[in-house]
CSV table of C-alpha atoms and ligand atoms in Angstrom, one decimal:
chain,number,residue,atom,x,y,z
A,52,UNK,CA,0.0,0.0,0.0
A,53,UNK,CA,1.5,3.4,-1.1
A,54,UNK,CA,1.6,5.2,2.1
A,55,UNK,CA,-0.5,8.7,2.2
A,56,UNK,CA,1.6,11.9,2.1
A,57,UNK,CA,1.6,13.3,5.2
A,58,UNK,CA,-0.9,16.1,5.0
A,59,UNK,CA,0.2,19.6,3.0
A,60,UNK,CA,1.2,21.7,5.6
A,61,UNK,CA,-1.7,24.9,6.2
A,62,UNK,CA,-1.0,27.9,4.1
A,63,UNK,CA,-0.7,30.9,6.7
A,64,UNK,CA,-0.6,34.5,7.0
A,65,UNK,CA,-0.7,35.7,10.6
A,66,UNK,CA,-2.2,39.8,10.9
A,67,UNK,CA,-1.3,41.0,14.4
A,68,UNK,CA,-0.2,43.7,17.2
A,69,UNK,CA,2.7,42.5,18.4
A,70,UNK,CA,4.6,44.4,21.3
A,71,UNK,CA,7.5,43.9,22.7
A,72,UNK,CA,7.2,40.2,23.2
A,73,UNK,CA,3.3,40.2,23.7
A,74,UNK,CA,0.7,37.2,22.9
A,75,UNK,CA,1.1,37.7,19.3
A,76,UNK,CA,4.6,37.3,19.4
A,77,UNK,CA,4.1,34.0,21.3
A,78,UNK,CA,1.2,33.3,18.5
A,79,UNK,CA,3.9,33.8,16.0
A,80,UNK,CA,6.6,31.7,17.1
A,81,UNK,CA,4.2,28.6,18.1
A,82,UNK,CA,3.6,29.0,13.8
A,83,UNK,CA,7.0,29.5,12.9
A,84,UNK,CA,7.5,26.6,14.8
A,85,UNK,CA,4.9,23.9,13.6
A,86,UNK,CA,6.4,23.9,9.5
A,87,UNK,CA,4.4,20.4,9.7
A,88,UNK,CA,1.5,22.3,10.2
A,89,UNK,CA,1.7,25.4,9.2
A,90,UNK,CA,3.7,27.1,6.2
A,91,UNK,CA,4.0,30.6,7.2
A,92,UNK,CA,3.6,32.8,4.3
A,93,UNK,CA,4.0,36.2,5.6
A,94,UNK,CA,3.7,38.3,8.3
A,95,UNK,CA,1.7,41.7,8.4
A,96,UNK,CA,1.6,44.1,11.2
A,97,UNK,CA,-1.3,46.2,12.3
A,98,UNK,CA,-1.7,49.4,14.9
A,99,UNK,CA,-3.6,48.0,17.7
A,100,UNK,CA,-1.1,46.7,21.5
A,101,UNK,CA,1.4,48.9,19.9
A,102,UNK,CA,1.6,51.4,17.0
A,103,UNK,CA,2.2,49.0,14.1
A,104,UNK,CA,5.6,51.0,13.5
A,105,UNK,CA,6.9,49.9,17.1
A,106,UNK,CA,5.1,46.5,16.1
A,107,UNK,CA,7.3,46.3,12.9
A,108,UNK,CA,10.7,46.7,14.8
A,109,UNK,CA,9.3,44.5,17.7
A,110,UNK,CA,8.3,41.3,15.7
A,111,UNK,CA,12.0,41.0,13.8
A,112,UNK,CA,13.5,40.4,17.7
A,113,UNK,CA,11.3,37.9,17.6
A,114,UNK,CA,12.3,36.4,14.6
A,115,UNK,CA,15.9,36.6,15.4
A,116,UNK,CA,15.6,34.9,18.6
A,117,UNK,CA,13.7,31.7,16.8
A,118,UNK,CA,15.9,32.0,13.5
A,119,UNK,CA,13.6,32.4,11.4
A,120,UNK,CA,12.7,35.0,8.7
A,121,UNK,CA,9.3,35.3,7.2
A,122,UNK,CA,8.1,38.0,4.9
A,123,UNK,CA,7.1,41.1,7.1
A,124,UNK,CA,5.1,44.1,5.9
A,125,UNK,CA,4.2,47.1,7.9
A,126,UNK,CA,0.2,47.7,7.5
A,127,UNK,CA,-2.5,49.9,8.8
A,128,UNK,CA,-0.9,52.5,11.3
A,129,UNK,CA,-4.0,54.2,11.9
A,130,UNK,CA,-7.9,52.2,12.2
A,131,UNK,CA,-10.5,53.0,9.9
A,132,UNK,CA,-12.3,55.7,12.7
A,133,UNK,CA,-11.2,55.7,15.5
A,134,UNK,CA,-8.6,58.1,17.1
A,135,UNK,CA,-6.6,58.7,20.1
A,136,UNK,CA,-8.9,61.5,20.9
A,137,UNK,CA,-12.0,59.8,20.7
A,138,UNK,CA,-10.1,56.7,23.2
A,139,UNK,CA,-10.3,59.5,25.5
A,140,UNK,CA,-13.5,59.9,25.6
A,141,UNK,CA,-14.9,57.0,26.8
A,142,UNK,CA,-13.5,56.9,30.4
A,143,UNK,CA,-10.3,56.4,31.9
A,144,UNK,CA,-9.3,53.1,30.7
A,145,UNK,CA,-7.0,50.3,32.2
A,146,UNK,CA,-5.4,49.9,28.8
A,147,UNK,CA,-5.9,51.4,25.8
A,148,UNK,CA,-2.9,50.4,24.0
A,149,UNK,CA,-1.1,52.5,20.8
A,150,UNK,CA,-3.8,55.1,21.8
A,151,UNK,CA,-1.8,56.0,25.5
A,152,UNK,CA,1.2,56.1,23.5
A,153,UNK,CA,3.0,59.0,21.6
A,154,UNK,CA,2.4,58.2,17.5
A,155,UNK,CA,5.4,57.6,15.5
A,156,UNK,CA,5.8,59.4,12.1
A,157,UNK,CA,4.2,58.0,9.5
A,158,UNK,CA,5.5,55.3,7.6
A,159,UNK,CA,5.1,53.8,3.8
A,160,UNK,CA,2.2,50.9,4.0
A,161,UNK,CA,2.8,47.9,2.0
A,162,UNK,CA,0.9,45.2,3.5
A,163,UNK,CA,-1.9,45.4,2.1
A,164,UNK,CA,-0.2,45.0,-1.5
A,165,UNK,CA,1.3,42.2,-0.2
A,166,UNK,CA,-1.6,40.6,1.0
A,167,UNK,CA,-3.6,41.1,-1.8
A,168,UNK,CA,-0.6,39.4,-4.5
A,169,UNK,CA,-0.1,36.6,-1.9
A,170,UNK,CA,-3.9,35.9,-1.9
A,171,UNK,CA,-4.3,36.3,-5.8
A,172,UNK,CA,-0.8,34.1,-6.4
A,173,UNK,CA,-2.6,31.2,-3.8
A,174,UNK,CA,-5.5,31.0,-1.4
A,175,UNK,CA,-4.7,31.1,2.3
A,176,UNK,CA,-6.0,30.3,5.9
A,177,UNK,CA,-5.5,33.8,7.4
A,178,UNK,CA,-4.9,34.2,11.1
A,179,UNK,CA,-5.8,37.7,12.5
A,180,UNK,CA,-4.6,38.5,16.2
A,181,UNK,CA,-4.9,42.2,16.2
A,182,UNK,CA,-7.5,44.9,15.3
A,183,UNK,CA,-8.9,43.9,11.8
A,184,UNK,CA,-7.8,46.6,9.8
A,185,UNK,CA,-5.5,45.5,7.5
A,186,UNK,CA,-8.3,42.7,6.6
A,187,UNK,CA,-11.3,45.2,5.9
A,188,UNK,CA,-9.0,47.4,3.3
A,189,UNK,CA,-8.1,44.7,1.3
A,190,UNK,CA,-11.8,43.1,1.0
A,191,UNK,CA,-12.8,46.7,0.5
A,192,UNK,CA,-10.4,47.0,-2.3
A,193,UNK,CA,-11.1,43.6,-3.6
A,194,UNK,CA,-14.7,41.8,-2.2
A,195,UNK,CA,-12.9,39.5,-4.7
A,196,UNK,CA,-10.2,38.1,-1.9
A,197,UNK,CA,-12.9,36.6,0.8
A,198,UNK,CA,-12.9,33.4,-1.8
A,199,UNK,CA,-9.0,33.5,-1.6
A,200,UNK,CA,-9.1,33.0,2.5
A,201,UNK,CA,-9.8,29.2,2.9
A,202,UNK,CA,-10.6,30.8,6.6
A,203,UNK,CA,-10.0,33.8,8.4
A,204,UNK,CA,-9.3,32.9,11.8
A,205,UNK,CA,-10.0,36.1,14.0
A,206,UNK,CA,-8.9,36.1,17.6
A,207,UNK,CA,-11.1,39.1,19.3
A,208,UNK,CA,-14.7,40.0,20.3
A,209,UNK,CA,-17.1,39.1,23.8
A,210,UNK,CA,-20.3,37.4,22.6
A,211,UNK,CA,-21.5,36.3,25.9
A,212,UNK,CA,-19.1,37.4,28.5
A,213,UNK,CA,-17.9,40.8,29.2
A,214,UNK,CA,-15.6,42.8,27.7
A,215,UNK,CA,-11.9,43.1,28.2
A,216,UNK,CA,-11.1,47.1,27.3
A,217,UNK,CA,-14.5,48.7,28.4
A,218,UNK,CA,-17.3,46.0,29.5
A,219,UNK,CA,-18.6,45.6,26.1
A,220,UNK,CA,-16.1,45.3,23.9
A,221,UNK,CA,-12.9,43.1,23.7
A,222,UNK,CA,-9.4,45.0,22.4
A,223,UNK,CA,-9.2,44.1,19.2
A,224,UNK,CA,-12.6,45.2,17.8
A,225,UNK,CA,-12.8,48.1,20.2
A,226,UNK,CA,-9.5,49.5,18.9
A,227,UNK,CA,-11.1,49.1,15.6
A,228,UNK,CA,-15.1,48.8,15.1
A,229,UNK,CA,-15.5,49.4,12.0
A,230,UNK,CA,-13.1,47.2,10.7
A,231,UNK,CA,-14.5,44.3,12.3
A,232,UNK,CA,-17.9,45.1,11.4
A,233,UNK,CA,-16.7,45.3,7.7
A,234,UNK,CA,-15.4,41.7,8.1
A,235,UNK,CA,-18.0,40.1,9.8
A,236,UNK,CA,-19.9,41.6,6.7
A,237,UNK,CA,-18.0,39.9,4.2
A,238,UNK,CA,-18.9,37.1,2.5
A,239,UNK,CA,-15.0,35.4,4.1
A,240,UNK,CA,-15.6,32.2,6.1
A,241,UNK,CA,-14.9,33.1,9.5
A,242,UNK,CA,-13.7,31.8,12.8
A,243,UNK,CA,-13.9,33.4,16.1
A,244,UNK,CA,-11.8,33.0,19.0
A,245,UNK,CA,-13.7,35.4,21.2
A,246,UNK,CA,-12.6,35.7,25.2
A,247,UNK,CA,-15.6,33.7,26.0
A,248,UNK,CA,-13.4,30.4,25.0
A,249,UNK,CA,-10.2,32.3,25.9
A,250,UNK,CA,-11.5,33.2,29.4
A,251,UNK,CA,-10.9,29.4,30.1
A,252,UNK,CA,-7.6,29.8,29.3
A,253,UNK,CA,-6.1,30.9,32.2
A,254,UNK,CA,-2.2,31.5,32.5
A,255,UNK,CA,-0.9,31.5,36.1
A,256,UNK,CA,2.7,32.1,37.5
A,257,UNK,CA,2.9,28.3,37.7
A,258,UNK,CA,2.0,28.2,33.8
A,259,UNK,CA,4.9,31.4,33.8
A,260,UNK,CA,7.6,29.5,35.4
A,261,UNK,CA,7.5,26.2,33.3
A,262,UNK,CA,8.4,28.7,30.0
A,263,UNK,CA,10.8,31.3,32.5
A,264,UNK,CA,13.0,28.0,34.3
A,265,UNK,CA,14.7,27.6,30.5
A,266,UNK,CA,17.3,29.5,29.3
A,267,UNK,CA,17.1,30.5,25.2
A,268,UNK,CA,16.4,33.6,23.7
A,269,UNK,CA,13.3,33.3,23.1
A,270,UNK,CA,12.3,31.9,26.5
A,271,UNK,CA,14.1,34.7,27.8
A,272,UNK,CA,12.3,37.5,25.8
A,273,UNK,CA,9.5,35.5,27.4
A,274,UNK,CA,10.4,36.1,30.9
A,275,UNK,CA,11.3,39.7,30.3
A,276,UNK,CA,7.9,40.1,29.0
A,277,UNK,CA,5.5,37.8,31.3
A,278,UNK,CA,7.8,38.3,34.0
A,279,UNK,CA,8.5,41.9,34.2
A,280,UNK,CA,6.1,44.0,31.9
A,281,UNK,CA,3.0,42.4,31.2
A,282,UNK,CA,1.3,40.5,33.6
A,283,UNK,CA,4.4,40.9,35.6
A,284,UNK,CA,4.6,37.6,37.0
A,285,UNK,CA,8.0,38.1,38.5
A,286,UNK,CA,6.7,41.1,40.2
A,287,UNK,CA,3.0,40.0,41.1
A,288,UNK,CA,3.4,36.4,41.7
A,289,UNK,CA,-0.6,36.2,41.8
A,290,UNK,CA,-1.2,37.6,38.6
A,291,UNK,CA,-3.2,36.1,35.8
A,292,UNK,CA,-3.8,36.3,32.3
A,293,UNK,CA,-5.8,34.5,29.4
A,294,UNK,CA,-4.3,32.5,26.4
A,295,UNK,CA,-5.5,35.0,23.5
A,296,UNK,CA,-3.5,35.1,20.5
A,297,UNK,CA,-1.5,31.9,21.2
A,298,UNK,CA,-5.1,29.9,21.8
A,299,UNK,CA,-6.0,31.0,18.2
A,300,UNK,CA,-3.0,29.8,17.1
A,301,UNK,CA,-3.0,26.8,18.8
A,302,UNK,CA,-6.7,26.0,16.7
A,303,UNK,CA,-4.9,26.9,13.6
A,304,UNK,CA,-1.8,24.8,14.4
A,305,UNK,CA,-4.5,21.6,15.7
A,306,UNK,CA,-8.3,22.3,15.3
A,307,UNK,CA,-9.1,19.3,17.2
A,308,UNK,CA,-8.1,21.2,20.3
A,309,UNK,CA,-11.5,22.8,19.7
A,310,UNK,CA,-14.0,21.1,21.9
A,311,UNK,CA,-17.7,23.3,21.4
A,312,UNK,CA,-18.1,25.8,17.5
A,313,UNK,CA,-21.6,27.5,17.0
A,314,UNK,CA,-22.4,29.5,14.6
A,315,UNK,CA,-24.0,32.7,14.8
A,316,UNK,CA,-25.2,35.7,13.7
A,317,UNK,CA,-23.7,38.4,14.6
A,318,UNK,CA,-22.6,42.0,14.2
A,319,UNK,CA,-20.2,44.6,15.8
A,320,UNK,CA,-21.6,48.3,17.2
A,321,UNK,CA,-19.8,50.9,15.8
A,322,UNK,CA,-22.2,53.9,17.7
A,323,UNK,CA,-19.7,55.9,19.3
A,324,UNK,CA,-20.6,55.2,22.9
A,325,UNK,CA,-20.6,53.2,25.6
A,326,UNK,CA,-20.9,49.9,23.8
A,327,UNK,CA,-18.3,51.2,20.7
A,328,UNK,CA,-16.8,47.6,19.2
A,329,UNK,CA,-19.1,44.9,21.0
A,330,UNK,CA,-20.0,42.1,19.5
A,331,UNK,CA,-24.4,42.1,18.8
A,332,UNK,CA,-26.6,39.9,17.5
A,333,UNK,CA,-26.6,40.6,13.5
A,334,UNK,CA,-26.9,38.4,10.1
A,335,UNK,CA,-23.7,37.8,9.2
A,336,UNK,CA,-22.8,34.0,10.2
A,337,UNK,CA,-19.6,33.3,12.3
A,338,UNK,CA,-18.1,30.4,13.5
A,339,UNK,CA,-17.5,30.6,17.2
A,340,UNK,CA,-15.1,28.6,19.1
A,341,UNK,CA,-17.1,28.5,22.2
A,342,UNK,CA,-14.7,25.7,24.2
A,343,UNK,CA,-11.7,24.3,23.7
A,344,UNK,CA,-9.0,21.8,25.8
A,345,UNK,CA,-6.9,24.9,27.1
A,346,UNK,CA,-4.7,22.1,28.6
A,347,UNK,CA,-3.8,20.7,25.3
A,348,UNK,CA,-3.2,24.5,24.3
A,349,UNK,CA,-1.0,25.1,26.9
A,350,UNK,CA,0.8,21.7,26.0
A,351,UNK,CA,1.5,22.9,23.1
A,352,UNK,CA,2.6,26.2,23.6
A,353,UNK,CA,5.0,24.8,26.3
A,354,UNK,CA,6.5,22.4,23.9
A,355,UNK,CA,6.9,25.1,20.9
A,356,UNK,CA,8.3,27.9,23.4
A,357,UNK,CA,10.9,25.6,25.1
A,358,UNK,CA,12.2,23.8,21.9
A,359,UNK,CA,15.0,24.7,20.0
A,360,UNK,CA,18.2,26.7,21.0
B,8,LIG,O1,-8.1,41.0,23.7
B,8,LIG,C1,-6.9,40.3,23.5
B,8,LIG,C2,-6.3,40.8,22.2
B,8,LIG,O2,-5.9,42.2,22.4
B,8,LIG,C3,-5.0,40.1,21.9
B,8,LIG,O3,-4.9,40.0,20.5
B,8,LIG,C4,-3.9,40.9,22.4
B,8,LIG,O4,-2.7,40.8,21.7
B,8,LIG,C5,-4.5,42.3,22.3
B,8,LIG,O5,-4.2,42.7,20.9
B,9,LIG,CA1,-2.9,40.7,19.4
């Protein structure tokens, strides 16, 4: 019997915020680091933890400390609406990311051109981890590209729990409403890792120290990061956080780590107000991971964060 090829690996772009060493980043080496899983294509960068200049810089540290180089493009700097001054507006906020920070001069913008090519050259399962920007200009520009994402995997939104930036709306479609709105209205096939499964995901020092106790670079720009800046496990040993953007990538990496999907039909608010980027009930259908084995996820992350040099 001629033995089956081992299945293709998944065509990838990743969209994301990254910081210094933030979720994304983790998201983004777990990827560069499943090649039987996952080919990544390219890497765009949006405004959204950080401004996607600072983001630009940021993510190449984290490709030097894995080795490995993907395409990177700089994309939106700015969301579709929303502004700095209108952030300030709705209350003093906990975190508000690029928005509490001084913007950088503008830069030239080339991810969407590269997005659109790559997608025209060869369809592509997209995985979005930051504000969807960068997603809603290109099927703006071409309405064309939704049949060109095999899926568009968005990690963002509340459906049924609260918020995570005000208590409607979760960062990434607060920081840019409209844009999300504009995707979930697109005819792309969409799946949504919304805080409602990433809330079960909860990353404690104990989870902190299994990554920190090794020694490579990028374990180490992990414990810089975790440890010392954000959730600052070294300095609030009590501290929690959720698996965001590395449980999104964890579905793209092994699907079967999804436990409950349901689709719905849904919406985003993008009234200027007190509910500005929640997630409503609408008509566009969405996929929504709704539960998922967060211990396999953390499994996995472990093993991909602690391999290698
Ligand atoms: O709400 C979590 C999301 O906001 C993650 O993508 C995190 O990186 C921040 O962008
Ligand atoms: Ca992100």
């Amino acid at each position: 019997m001629i033995l089956q090829g081992a299945m293709a690996a998944a065509s990838l772009l990743i969209d994301a915020d990254p910081g210094k060493f933030s979720d994304d980043s983790v998201a983004i080496v777990m990827c560069l680091r499943s090649p039987a899983k996952v080919s990544v294509r390219g890497v765009t960068i949006v405004s959204g933890n950080v401004w996607a200049q600072d983001g630009f810089r940021y993510v190449r540290d984290t490709f030097s400390a894995v080795g490995k180089w993907p395409l990177v493009h700089l994309g939106a700097q700015r969301p579709l609406v929303h502004t700095p001054e209108m952030s300030k507006k709705q209350g003093p906020l906990e975190f508000a990311g690029a928005f509490a920070e001084p913007e950088p001069e503008r830069q030239r913008e080339t991810a969407g051109d590269f997005l659109m090519n790559e997608l025209e050259r060869r369809p592509a399962t997209v995985l979005a981890i930051g504000p969807l920007t960068n997603i809603a200009r290109i099927l703006e520009m071409r309405p064309a590209l939704a049949q060109r994402i095999e899926r568009l995997v968005i990690m963002g939104g509340a459906v049924d729990v609260a918020g995570n930036v005000t208590k409607s709306a979760e960062f990434n479609f607060w920081f840019d409403p409209e844009a999300a709105r504009a995707v979930f209205r697109s005819p792309v096939k969409k799946l949504l890792v919304p805080l409602d499964v990433c809330n079960q995901a909860v990353v404690t020092r104990r989870h902190f120290d299994e990554i920190a106790a090794e020694d490579t670079p990028v374990t180490r720009l992990y414990r810089e990061s975790f440890g010392n800046t954000y959730p600052g496990f070294l300095t609030k040993p009590d501290a929690r956080t959720f698996l965001w953007d590395e449980l999104a990538a964890a579905l793209v990496i092994d699907p079967s780590i999804a436990t409950r999907i349901e689709t719905r039909k849904l919406d985003v608010e993008t009234e200027f107000g007190p509910r500005y980027g929640a997630v409503k009930p609408g008509e566009s259908p969405v996929d929504v991971v709704l539960g998922a084995d967060t211990g396999r996820a953390w499994a996995m992350l472990r093993r991909l964060l602690t391999v290698g040099r």
